[in-house]
CSV table of C-alpha atoms in Angstrom, one decimal:
chain,number,residue,atom,x,y,z
A,1,MET,CA,11.8,28.0,-7.4
A,2,PHE,CA,8.6,26.4,-6.5
A,3,ARG,CA,6.2,25.7,-9.5
A,4,ALA,CA,2.8,24.1,-10.1
A,5,GLY,CA,1.0,23.0,-13.3
A,6,PHE,CA,-2.6,21.8,-14.2
A,7,ALA,CA,-4.2,19.9,-17.0
A,8,ARG,CA,-7.4,18.3,-17.9
A,9,VAL,CA,-8.6,16.0,-20.6
A,10,ASP,CA,-12.0,14.4,-21.4
A,11,VAL,CA,-12.0,10.6,-21.4
A,12,THR,CA,-15.6,9.8,-21.5
A,13,PRO,CA,-15.8,6.2,-22.6
A,14,PRO,CA,-17.9,5.2,-25.7
A,15,LEU,CA,-21.6,4.3,-25.1
A,16,GLY,CA,-22.2,0.6,-24.7
A,17,SER,CA,-19.4,0.3,-22.3
A,18,ILE,CA,-19.9,-1.2,-18.9
A,19,LEU,CA,-20.6,0.9,-15.9
A,20,THR,CA,-19.1,-0.6,-12.9
A,21,GLY,CA,-20.0,-0.5,-9.1
A,22,TYR,CA,-23.0,-2.7,-8.7
A,23,PHE,CA,-23.4,-6.5,-8.5
A,24,ALA,CA,-25.1,-6.6,-11.9
A,25,PRO,CA,-23.4,-4.9,-14.9
A,26,ARG,CA,-25.1,-1.8,-16.6
A,27,ILE,CA,-24.6,-0.7,-20.0
A,28,SER,CA,-24.0,3.0,-20.7
A,29,ASP,CA,-26.5,4.8,-22.7
A,30,GLY,CA,-25.8,8.4,-22.4
A,31,VAL,CA,-23.8,11.2,-20.9
A,32,LEU,CA,-24.8,13.5,-18.1
A,33,ASP,CA,-21.4,15.3,-17.8
A,34,PRO,CA,-17.9,14.3,-18.9
A,35,VAL,CA,-15.5,11.7,-17.4
A,36,GLU,CA,-12.2,13.5,-17.0
A,37,LEU,CA,-8.5,13.1,-16.1
A,38,ASN,CA,-7.2,16.0,-14.0
A,39,ALA,CA,-3.5,16.5,-13.3
A,40,LEU,CA,-1.4,18.6,-10.8
A,41,ALA,CA,2.3,18.8,-11.3
A,42,ILE,CA,4.3,20.2,-8.4
A,43,GLY,CA,8.1,20.9,-8.6
A,44,ASN,CA,11.2,22.7,-7.7
A,45,GLU,CA,14.8,22.7,-9.0
A,46,GLU,CA,15.4,19.4,-7.3
A,47,ASP,CA,12.4,17.2,-7.5
A,48,SER,CA,8.7,16.9,-8.7
A,49,ILE,CA,5.5,15.0,-8.0
A,50,LEU,CA,2.4,14.3,-9.9
A,51,ILE,CA,-1.2,13.8,-8.8
A,52,ILE,CA,-3.7,12.4,-11.4
A,53,THR,CA,-7.3,11.9,-10.7
A,54,GLY,CA,-9.5,9.9,-12.9
A,55,ASP,CA,-13.3,9.7,-12.9
A,56,PHE,CA,-13.3,6.0,-12.8
A,57,MET,CA,-14.9,3.4,-10.4
A,58,TYR,CA,-11.6,1.4,-10.1
A,59,GLY,CA,-8.1,1.3,-11.5
A,60,HIS,CA,-6.3,-2.1,-11.5
A,61,GLU,CA,-3.0,-1.9,-9.7
A,62,ALA,CA,-1.1,-3.6,-12.8
A,63,ALA,CA,-2.6,-1.0,-15.3
A,64,LEU,CA,-1.8,2.0,-13.0
A,65,THR,CA,1.7,0.8,-12.4
A,66,ARG,CA,2.2,0.5,-16.1
A,67,PHE,CA,1.0,4.1,-16.6
A,68,ARG,CA,3.1,5.5,-13.9
A,69,LYS,CA,6.1,3.8,-15.5
A,70,LEU,CA,5.2,5.3,-19.0
A,71,ILE,CA,4.5,8.8,-17.3
A,72,ALA,CA,7.8,8.7,-15.5
A,73,GLU,CA,9.6,7.9,-18.9
A,74,GLN,CA,7.8,10.8,-20.6
A,75,THR,CA,8.1,13.5,-17.8
A,76,LYS,CA,11.0,12.6,-15.9
A,77,VAL,CA,9.0,12.6,-12.7
A,78,PRO,CA,10.0,9.7,-10.7
A,79,GLU,CA,7.7,6.7,-10.8
A,80,ASP,CA,7.2,6.6,-7.0
A,81,HIS,CA,6.5,10.3,-7.1
A,82,ILE,CA,3.2,9.7,-9.1
A,83,LEU,CA,-0.2,9.3,-7.4
A,84,ILE,CA,-3.1,8.1,-9.7
A,85,GLN,CA,-6.5,8.0,-8.1
A,86,SER,CA,-9.7,6.5,-9.3
A,87,ILE,CA,-12.3,8.8,-7.7
A,88,HIS,CA,-14.7,6.0,-7.5
A,89,GLN,CA,-17.9,7.3,-9.3
A,90,HIS,CA,-20.4,4.5,-9.7
A,91,THR,CA,-21.7,6.2,-13.0
A,92,SER,CA,-18.4,5.3,-14.7
A,93,THR,CA,-16.3,2.4,-15.9
A,94,SER,CA,-13.2,0.9,-14.5
A,95,VAL,CA,-9.6,0.9,-15.8
A,96,GLY,CA,-7.5,-2.2,-16.6
A,97,TYR,CA,-10.1,-4.9,-16.2
A,98,PRO,CA,-10.6,-7.2,-19.1
A,99,GLY,CA,-13.9,-7.0,-20.7
A,100,VAL,CA,-15.1,-4.0,-19.0
A,101,THR,CA,-14.2,-1.6,-21.8
A,102,ASP,CA,-12.8,-2.5,-25.2
A,103,GLU,CA,-9.1,-2.7,-25.9
A,104,HIS,CA,-9.1,0.2,-28.2
A,105,TYR,CA,-10.5,2.5,-25.5
A,106,GLN,CA,-7.9,1.1,-22.9
A,107,HIS,CA,-5.0,1.9,-25.5
A,108,VAL,CA,-6.4,5.5,-25.9
A,109,LEU,CA,-6.7,5.9,-22.2
A,110,GLU,CA,-3.1,5.0,-21.6
A,111,CYS,CA,-2.1,7.6,-24.1
A,112,LYS,CA,-4.4,10.1,-22.3
A,113,PHE,CA,-2.9,9.5,-19.0
A,114,CYS,CA,0.6,10.3,-20.4
A,115,ASP,CA,-0.8,13.3,-22.2
A,116,VAL,CA,-2.4,14.8,-19.2
A,117,ALA,CA,0.8,14.2,-17.1
A,118,ARG,CA,2.9,16.0,-19.9
A,119,MET,CA,0.4,18.9,-20.1
A,120,ALA,CA,0.5,19.5,-16.5
A,121,VAL,CA,4.4,19.4,-16.4
A,122,ASN,CA,4.5,21.8,-19.4
A,123,ASP,CA,1.9,24.1,-17.7
A,124,MET,CA,4.1,24.5,-14.5
A,125,ALA,CA,4.7,28.1,-13.5
A,126,GLU,CA,6.1,29.8,-10.4
A,127,ALA,CA,3.5,29.5,-7.4
A,128,LYS,CA,3.0,30.6,-3.8
A,129,VAL,CA,1.2,27.9,-1.6
A,130,SER,CA,-1.5,28.6,1.0
A,131,ILE,CA,-3.8,26.2,2.9
A,132,ALA,CA,-7.1,26.3,4.8
A,133,GLN,CA,-9.7,23.8,6.1
A,134,GLN,CA,-13.3,24.0,7.4
A,135,GLU,CA,-16.4,21.9,7.9
A,136,THR,CA,-19.2,22.2,5.4
A,137,ALA,CA,-22.2,24.3,6.6
A,138,GLU,CA,-24.5,21.3,6.0
A,139,GLN,CA,-23.6,17.6,6.5
A,140,VAL,CA,-23.5,15.8,3.3
A,141,SER,CA,-21.3,12.8,4.3
A,142,PHE,CA,-22.8,10.2,6.6
A,143,ILE,CA,-21.4,6.9,8.2
A,144,ARG,CA,-23.2,4.2,6.5
A,145,ARG,CA,-22.6,1.3,8.9
A,146,TYR,CA,-25.0,1.1,11.8
A,147,ARG,CA,-25.1,-0.9,15.0
A,148,MET,CA,-28.5,-2.7,15.2
A,149,LYS,CA,-30.8,-3.6,18.3
A,150,ASP,CA,-29.6,-7.2,18.0
A,151,GLY,CA,-25.9,-6.2,18.2
A,152,SER,CA,-25.3,-6.9,14.5
A,153,THR,CA,-24.0,-4.4,12.0
A,154,GLN,CA,-25.6,-3.4,8.8
A,155,THR,CA,-24.6,-1.2,6.0
A,156,ASN,CA,-27.3,1.3,4.8
A,157,PRO,CA,-30.2,-0.1,6.9
A,158,VAL,CA,-32.7,2.1,5.0
A,159,GLY,CA,-36.2,2.2,6.7
A,160,ASN,CA,-35.1,-0.4,9.3
A,161,PRO,CA,-36.4,0.7,12.8
A,162,ASP,CA,-34.0,-1.7,14.5
A,163,ARG,CA,-31.0,0.6,13.8
A,164,VAL,CA,-29.5,2.1,17.0
A,165,ALA,CA,-26.5,4.4,15.9
A,166,PRO,CA,-23.8,4.9,13.2
A,167,ILE,CA,-20.6,3.2,14.0
A,168,GLY,CA,-18.0,6.1,13.8
A,169,LYS,CA,-18.1,9.8,12.7
A,170,ALA,CA,-18.1,11.1,9.2
A,171,ASP,CA,-15.5,13.8,8.3
A,172,ASN,CA,-17.2,16.7,6.5
A,173,THR,CA,-14.2,18.9,6.5
A,174,VAL,CA,-13.0,20.6,3.2
A,175,ARG,CA,-9.1,20.8,2.9
A,176,LEU,CA,-8.0,23.3,0.6
A,177,VAL,CA,-4.4,24.0,-1.0
A,178,LYS,CA,-4.2,27.0,-3.0
A,179,PHE,CA,-1.6,27.5,-5.6
A,180,GLU,CA,-1.3,31.3,-6.6
A,181,ARG,CA,0.7,31.4,-9.9
A,182,GLU,CA,2.6,34.1,-11.7
A,183,GLY,CA,1.1,34.7,-15.1
A,184,ALA,CA,-1.3,31.7,-15.1
A,185,LYS,CA,-4.5,30.6,-13.6
A,186,ASP,CA,-4.4,29.7,-10.0
A,187,ILE,CA,-5.0,26.1,-8.9
A,188,ALA,CA,-7.4,24.8,-6.1
A,189,LEU,CA,-6.5,21.3,-4.7
A,190,VAL,CA,-9.8,20.3,-2.9
A,191,ASN,CA,-9.8,17.3,-0.7
A,192,PHE,CA,-13.3,15.9,0.5
A,193,GLN,CA,-14.4,12.4,1.3
A,194,THR,CA,-17.4,10.5,0.7
A,195,HIS,CA,-18.7,7.7,-1.8
A,196,PRO,CA,-19.7,9.2,-5.1
A,197,ASP,CA,-22.7,7.0,-5.5
A,198,VAL,CA,-25.4,9.5,-5.6
A,199,ILE,CA,-26.9,9.5,-9.0
A,200,GLY,CA,-27.4,5.9,-10.2
A,201,GLY,CA,-28.7,5.0,-13.6
A,202,ASN,CA,-26.9,4.0,-16.9
A,203,LYS,CA,-25.5,7.5,-18.0
A,204,TYR,CA,-21.8,8.6,-17.4
A,205,SER,CA,-21.1,11.4,-14.9
A,206,ALA,CA,-18.4,12.7,-12.5
A,207,ASP,CA,-21.0,12.8,-9.8
A,208,TRP,CA,-20.5,15.4,-6.9
A,209,PRO,CA,-16.7,15.6,-7.6
A,210,GLY,CA,-17.5,16.8,-11.0
A,211,PHE,CA,-19.8,19.5,-9.8
A,212,VAL,CA,-17.2,20.6,-7.2
A,213,ARG,CA,-14.7,21.1,-10.1
A,214,ARG,CA,-17.0,23.1,-12.3
A,215,MET,CA,-18.6,25.2,-9.6
A,216,THR,CA,-15.3,26.1,-8.1
A,217,GLU,CA,-14.1,27.3,-11.5
A,218,ARG,CA,-17.3,29.1,-12.1
A,219,ASP,CA,-17.4,30.8,-8.8
A,220,ILE,CA,-13.8,31.8,-8.4
A,221,PRO,CA,-12.3,33.8,-11.2
A,222,ASP,CA,-9.3,32.3,-13.1
A,223,VAL,CA,-8.9,29.1,-11.4
A,224,HIS,CA,-8.4,25.5,-12.1
A,225,CYS,CA,-9.9,22.8,-9.7
A,226,ILE,CA,-8.7,19.4,-9.0
A,227,LEU,CA,-10.7,17.2,-6.5
A,228,VAL,CA,-9.1,14.4,-4.5
A,229,ASN,CA,-11.6,12.0,-2.9
A,230,GLY,CA,-10.5,10.9,0.6
A,231,CYS,CA,-11.0,8.0,2.9
A,232,GLN,CA,-14.6,6.9,2.0
A,233,GLY,CA,-15.2,3.3,2.5
A,234,ASP,CA,-17.6,3.7,5.4
A,235,THR,CA,-19.5,6.8,4.3
A,236,ASN,CA,-21.9,8.0,1.6
A,237,HIS,CA,-24.6,10.5,1.1
A,238,TYR,CA,-27.4,8.7,2.9
A,239,ASN,CA,-29.0,10.7,5.8
A,240,LEU,CA,-31.2,7.9,7.3
A,241,ASP,CA,-32.9,10.6,9.6
A,242,ALA,CA,-34.2,12.6,6.6
A,243,GLU,CA,-37.8,12.3,5.6
A,244,LYS,CA,-36.9,11.4,2.1
A,245,LEU,CA,-33.8,9.4,1.3
A,246,PRO,CA,-31.7,11.8,-0.9
A,247,GLY,CA,-30.3,10.9,-4.2
A,248,GLY,CA,-30.2,11.5,-7.9
A,249,TYR,CA,-28.6,14.0,-10.2
A,250,GLU,CA,-30.0,17.1,-8.3
A,251,HIS,CA,-28.8,15.9,-4.8
A,252,SER,CA,-25.3,15.3,-6.5
A,253,ARG,CA,-25.5,18.9,-7.6
A,254,HIS,CA,-26.6,20.0,-4.1
A,255,MET,CA,-23.6,18.3,-2.6
A,256,GLY,CA,-21.2,19.8,-5.0
A,257,ARG,CA,-22.8,23.3,-4.1
A,258,VAL,CA,-22.3,22.7,-0.4
A,259,ILE,CA,-18.7,21.6,-0.9
A,260,THR,CA,-17.9,24.4,-3.2
A,261,ASP,CA,-19.6,27.0,-0.9
A,262,THR,CA,-16.9,26.2,1.7
A,263,VAL,CA,-14.1,26.2,-0.8
A,264,VAL,CA,-15.4,29.7,-1.7
A,265,LYS,CA,-15.7,30.7,1.9
A,266,ILE,CA,-12.1,29.8,2.8
A,267,TRP,CA,-10.5,30.9,-0.5
A,268,ASP,CA,-9.4,34.3,0.8
A,269,GLN,CA,-8.7,33.0,4.3
A,270,THR,CA,-5.9,30.8,3.4
A,271,LYS,CA,-2.6,30.8,5.3
A,272,GLU,CA,0.6,30.9,3.3
A,273,VAL,CA,3.1,28.4,4.0
A,274,ALA,CA,6.6,27.6,2.7
A,275,PRO,CA,6.7,24.9,0.0
A,276,GLY,CA,9.7,23.1,1.5
A,277,LYS,CA,11.2,19.9,0.1
A,278,ILE,CA,9.4,17.6,-2.1
A,279,SER,CA,9.1,13.9,-1.6
A,280,GLY,CA,7.2,10.9,-2.8
A,281,LYS,CA,7.0,7.2,-2.1
A,282,VAL,CA,5.0,4.0,-3.1
A,283,VAL,CA,5.2,0.7,-1.0
A,284,MET,CA,3.5,-2.3,-2.1
A,285,LYS,CA,2.3,-3.8,1.3
A,286,ARG,CA,1.9,-7.4,1.5
A,287,THR,CA,-0.9,-8.6,3.8
A,288,PRO,CA,-2.8,-12.1,4.3
A,289,THR,CA,-5.8,-13.0,2.3
A,290,ASN,CA,-9.1,-13.4,4.0
A,291,MET,CA,-9.7,-17.2,3.7
A,292,VAL,CA,-13.0,-17.3,5.8
A,293,GLY,CA,-15.4,-19.5,4.1
A,294,LEU,CA,-12.9,-21.7,2.4
A,295,ASP,CA,-15.2,-24.8,3.1
A,296,ARG,CA,-18.1,-23.1,1.3
A,297,VAL,CA,-16.6,-22.6,-2.2
A,298,GLU,CA,-19.0,-24.9,-4.1
A,299,GLU,CA,-21.9,-23.6,-2.0
A,300,SER,CA,-21.2,-20.0,-3.1
A,301,ILE,CA,-20.6,-20.8,-6.7
A,302,ALA,CA,-24.1,-22.4,-6.8
A,303,ALA,CA,-25.8,-19.6,-4.9
A,304,LEU,CA,-24.2,-17.0,-7.4
A,305,LYS,CA,-25.4,-19.0,-10.3
A,306,ALA,CA,-28.9,-19.3,-8.9
A,307,LEU,CA,-28.9,-15.5,-8.1
A,308,ASN,CA,-28.0,-14.7,-11.6
A,309,GLU,CA,-30.6,-17.0,-12.9
A,310,GLY,CA,-33.3,-15.7,-10.6
A,311,THR,CA,-33.9,-19.0,-9.0
A,312,TYR,CA,-32.3,-18.4,-5.5
A,313,ASP,CA,-35.1,-19.0,-3.1
A,314,LYS,CA,-33.8,-17.5,0.1
A,315,PRO,CA,-33.6,-14.0,1.4
A,316,VAL,CA,-30.3,-12.2,0.5
A,317,THR,CA,-28.6,-9.3,1.7
A,318,MET,CA,-25.9,-7.1,0.0
A,319,GLY,CA,-23.5,-8.6,2.4
A,320,ASP,CA,-24.5,-12.2,1.4
A,321,ARG,CA,-24.2,-11.5,-2.2
A,322,GLY,CA,-20.8,-9.9,-1.7
A,323,GLU,CA,-19.5,-12.7,0.4
A,324,PHE,CA,-20.7,-15.3,-2.1
A,325,ARG,CA,-18.7,-13.7,-4.8
A,326,ARG,CA,-15.5,-13.4,-2.6
A,327,ILE,CA,-15.8,-17.1,-1.5
A,328,ALA,CA,-16.6,-18.2,-5.1
A,329,ASN,CA,-13.4,-16.6,-6.3
A,330,MET,CA,-11.2,-18.0,-3.5
A,331,GLU,CA,-9.7,-20.9,-5.6
A,332,LYS,CA,-8.2,-18.2,-8.0
A,333,THR,CA,-7.0,-15.9,-5.1
A,334,THR,CA,-3.5,-15.8,-4.0
A,335,LEU,CA,-2.5,-16.3,-0.3
A,336,VAL,CA,-1.1,-12.7,-0.1
A,337,GLN,CA,-2.7,-9.6,-1.1
A,338,VAL,CA,-0.7,-6.6,-2.3
A,339,VAL,CA,-2.0,-3.1,-1.2
A,340,PRO,CA,-0.3,0.0,-2.4
A,341,VAL,CA,0.4,2.8,0.1
A,342,SER,CA,1.5,5.9,-1.4
A,343,MET,CA,2.6,9.4,-0.5
A,344,VAL,CA,3.4,12.6,-2.2
A,345,ALA,CA,4.5,15.7,-0.2
A,346,PHE,CA,5.9,19.1,-0.1
A,347,GLY,CA,6.7,21.3,2.8
A,348,ASN,CA,4.1,20.7,5.6
A,349,ILE,CA,1.6,19.3,3.2
A,350,ALA,CA,1.2,15.6,2.4
A,351,LEU,CA,-1.2,13.4,0.5
A,352,ILE,CA,-1.6,9.8,1.6
A,353,GLY,CA,-3.3,7.4,-0.7
A,354,TYR,CA,-4.4,3.7,-0.2
A,355,GLY,CA,-5.0,1.2,-3.0
A,356,GLY,CA,-8.4,0.5,-1.8
A,357,GLU,CA,-11.6,1.9,-0.2
A,358,PRO,CA,-10.2,3.0,3.3
A,359,PHE,CA,-12.5,3.7,6.3
A,360,THR,CA,-12.5,7.2,7.8
A,361,GLU,CA,-9.9,6.2,10.3
A,362,TYR,CA,-7.2,5.5,7.8
A,363,ALA,CA,-6.9,9.3,7.4
A,364,ASP,CA,-7.8,10.3,11.0
A,365,ILE,CA,-5.0,8.1,12.7
A,366,PRO,CA,-2.0,9.2,10.5
A,367,ARG,CA,-3.3,12.8,10.7
A,368,ASN,CA,-3.3,12.7,14.5
A,369,ALA,CA,-0.1,10.9,14.6
A,370,VAL,CA,1.7,13.6,12.6
A,371,PRO,CA,-0.2,16.8,13.5
A,372,GLU,CA,2.6,19.2,12.1
A,373,LEU,CA,1.5,18.2,8.6
A,374,LEU,CA,-1.7,19.1,6.8
A,375,VAL,CA,-2.6,15.4,5.7
A,376,LEU,CA,-4.8,15.0,2.7
A,377,SER,CA,-6.1,11.6,2.0
A,378,ALA,CA,-6.9,9.6,-1.2
A,379,CYS,CA,-9.0,6.5,-1.7
A,380,LEU,CA,-8.1,4.0,-4.6
A,381,ALA,CA,-4.5,5.5,-5.1
A,382,ASN,CA,-2.4,3.4,-7.4
A,383,GLY,CA,-4.6,0.4,-7.2
A,384,ALA,CA,-8.0,-1.1,-6.1
A,385,LEU,CA,-8.0,-4.0,-3.6
A,386,GLY,CA,-11.6,-3.3,-2.3
A,387,TYR,CA,-12.6,-2.3,1.1
A,388,LEU,CA,-10.0,-1.5,3.7
A,389,PRO,CA,-12.1,-1.7,6.8
A,390,SER,CA,-11.0,-0.7,10.4
A,391,LYS,CA,-9.7,-3.5,12.8
A,392,SER,CA,-12.8,-3.2,14.7
A,393,ALA,CA,-15.0,-3.7,11.7
A,394,PHE,CA,-13.9,-7.3,11.4
A,395,GLU,CA,-15.2,-8.1,14.9
A,396,GLU,CA,-18.5,-6.1,14.4
A,397,GLY,CA,-19.1,-7.8,11.0
A,398,GLY,CA,-21.1,-6.2,8.3
A,399,TYR,CA,-20.8,-5.9,4.5
A,400,GLU,CA,-17.5,-4.6,4.1
A,401,SER,CA,-15.6,-7.0,6.3
A,402,ARG,CA,-17.5,-9.9,4.8
A,403,THR,CA,-16.7,-9.2,1.2
A,404,THR,CA,-13.0,-7.9,1.5
A,405,ASN,CA,-10.2,-10.1,0.4
A,406,LEU,CA,-8.2,-8.7,3.2
A,407,THR,CA,-7.9,-9.6,7.0
A,408,ALA,CA,-8.0,-7.4,10.2
A,409,ASP,CA,-4.3,-7.1,9.9
A,410,VAL,CA,-4.6,-4.8,7.0
A,411,ALA,CA,-5.6,-1.7,9.0
A,412,PRO,CA,-2.7,-1.4,11.3
A,413,ALA,CA,-0.3,-2.5,8.7
A,414,LEU,CA,-1.3,0.2,6.2
A,415,GLN,CA,-1.9,2.9,8.8
A,416,ASN,CA,1.4,2.3,10.2
A,417,GLU,CA,3.1,2.5,6.9
A,418,ALA,CA,1.4,5.8,6.1
A,419,ILE,CA,2.6,7.2,9.4
A,420,ALA,CA,6.3,6.1,8.7
A,421,MET,CA,6.0,7.8,5.4
A,422,LEU,CA,4.8,11.0,6.8
A,423,ARG,CA,7.5,11.0,9.6
A,424,GLU,CA,10.1,10.4,7.2
A,425,HIS,CA,8.9,13.4,5.2
A,426,VAL,CA,8.9,15.5,8.3
A,427,ALA,CA,12.5,14.4,9.1
A,428,ASN,CA,13.8,15.3,5.6
A,429,ASN,CA,12.2,18.8,5.9
A,430,LYS,CA,14.2,19.7,9.0
């Protein structure tokens, strides 16, 4: 018997905690809407998996690994069958980083992760599965990396007349997995992908993912909604061709409305699929550290100090600032980086997750390589190693490749690992 369960808990941090996501810390002074954990449990007589999403900027791999271990002990779901995602809202805090939130909140949060997992498992009821996918009627996700007239690459070249064209194509597809349950509310697993950095300011919010959850549950009777943010490292909400650059709480609401309208449209058009066998896997992929700039450590430390003190007297870009920080921390960095690659899957449906901010191609390439599966994707899954650029991005330059601790080797290594996981799942389902 195939079953699915859902749970949600409010984990809004105390006011006065640090909001992460920008170069300068912000202190939270209010709440626009709740910061939540959402959990989806899936199982049959033989196996089970858990998907947990948290409205957080980042989740440190060590903390999330500890959470997965505790959850496995309390739920009997295997540790490598648990995928924990930080959805990456820039109006929230981060998990497992000393000094970001107080120790008391971190301890409470550890308990809440276990609670939401147990509640989802306890909520499991017999379910039928169906799927659908469709592009949004209006484009709300845009490639943010642009080729410039001088051949360089810039991220978010707002108001710059020298931009030529975006590098790549944003994915505006909504992917839906519907669980119709006996004697319980249905569950909508929604997968969409772009940066949740729309609102800004110093107040907590789940940004557009929170709007999608609330609007879906309002528009479709008797349904729970869990939103998984996909491969978003090279996309955001900036339409540089618009007369006015979009942003703020109302635009976040608008994005939620556009995505939810697509969910509602395809809700009754889903195709039922056999749930099949369940599988899960987590691989800690080792990859070389980006050591470019090793000869500029002292210079970068001095530049960061001057920037923080307001005495830096040269023009500085977002890429410069990020690169200064990467190089300044180089003496504390190991020669090898460990990036989690995760998969949870059942039947012909699989969710691939990367422990960083992957570019769009990290979903496209595995999806095209294993077309027999509906492949969903997740950023910041079971860890947070910063940007995961495409291999070509390291040649093109730009903010993401300058600031990541990883090298061009990371793209094929992680993508090939994801493809191998997907193919193994397909083979086990034959």
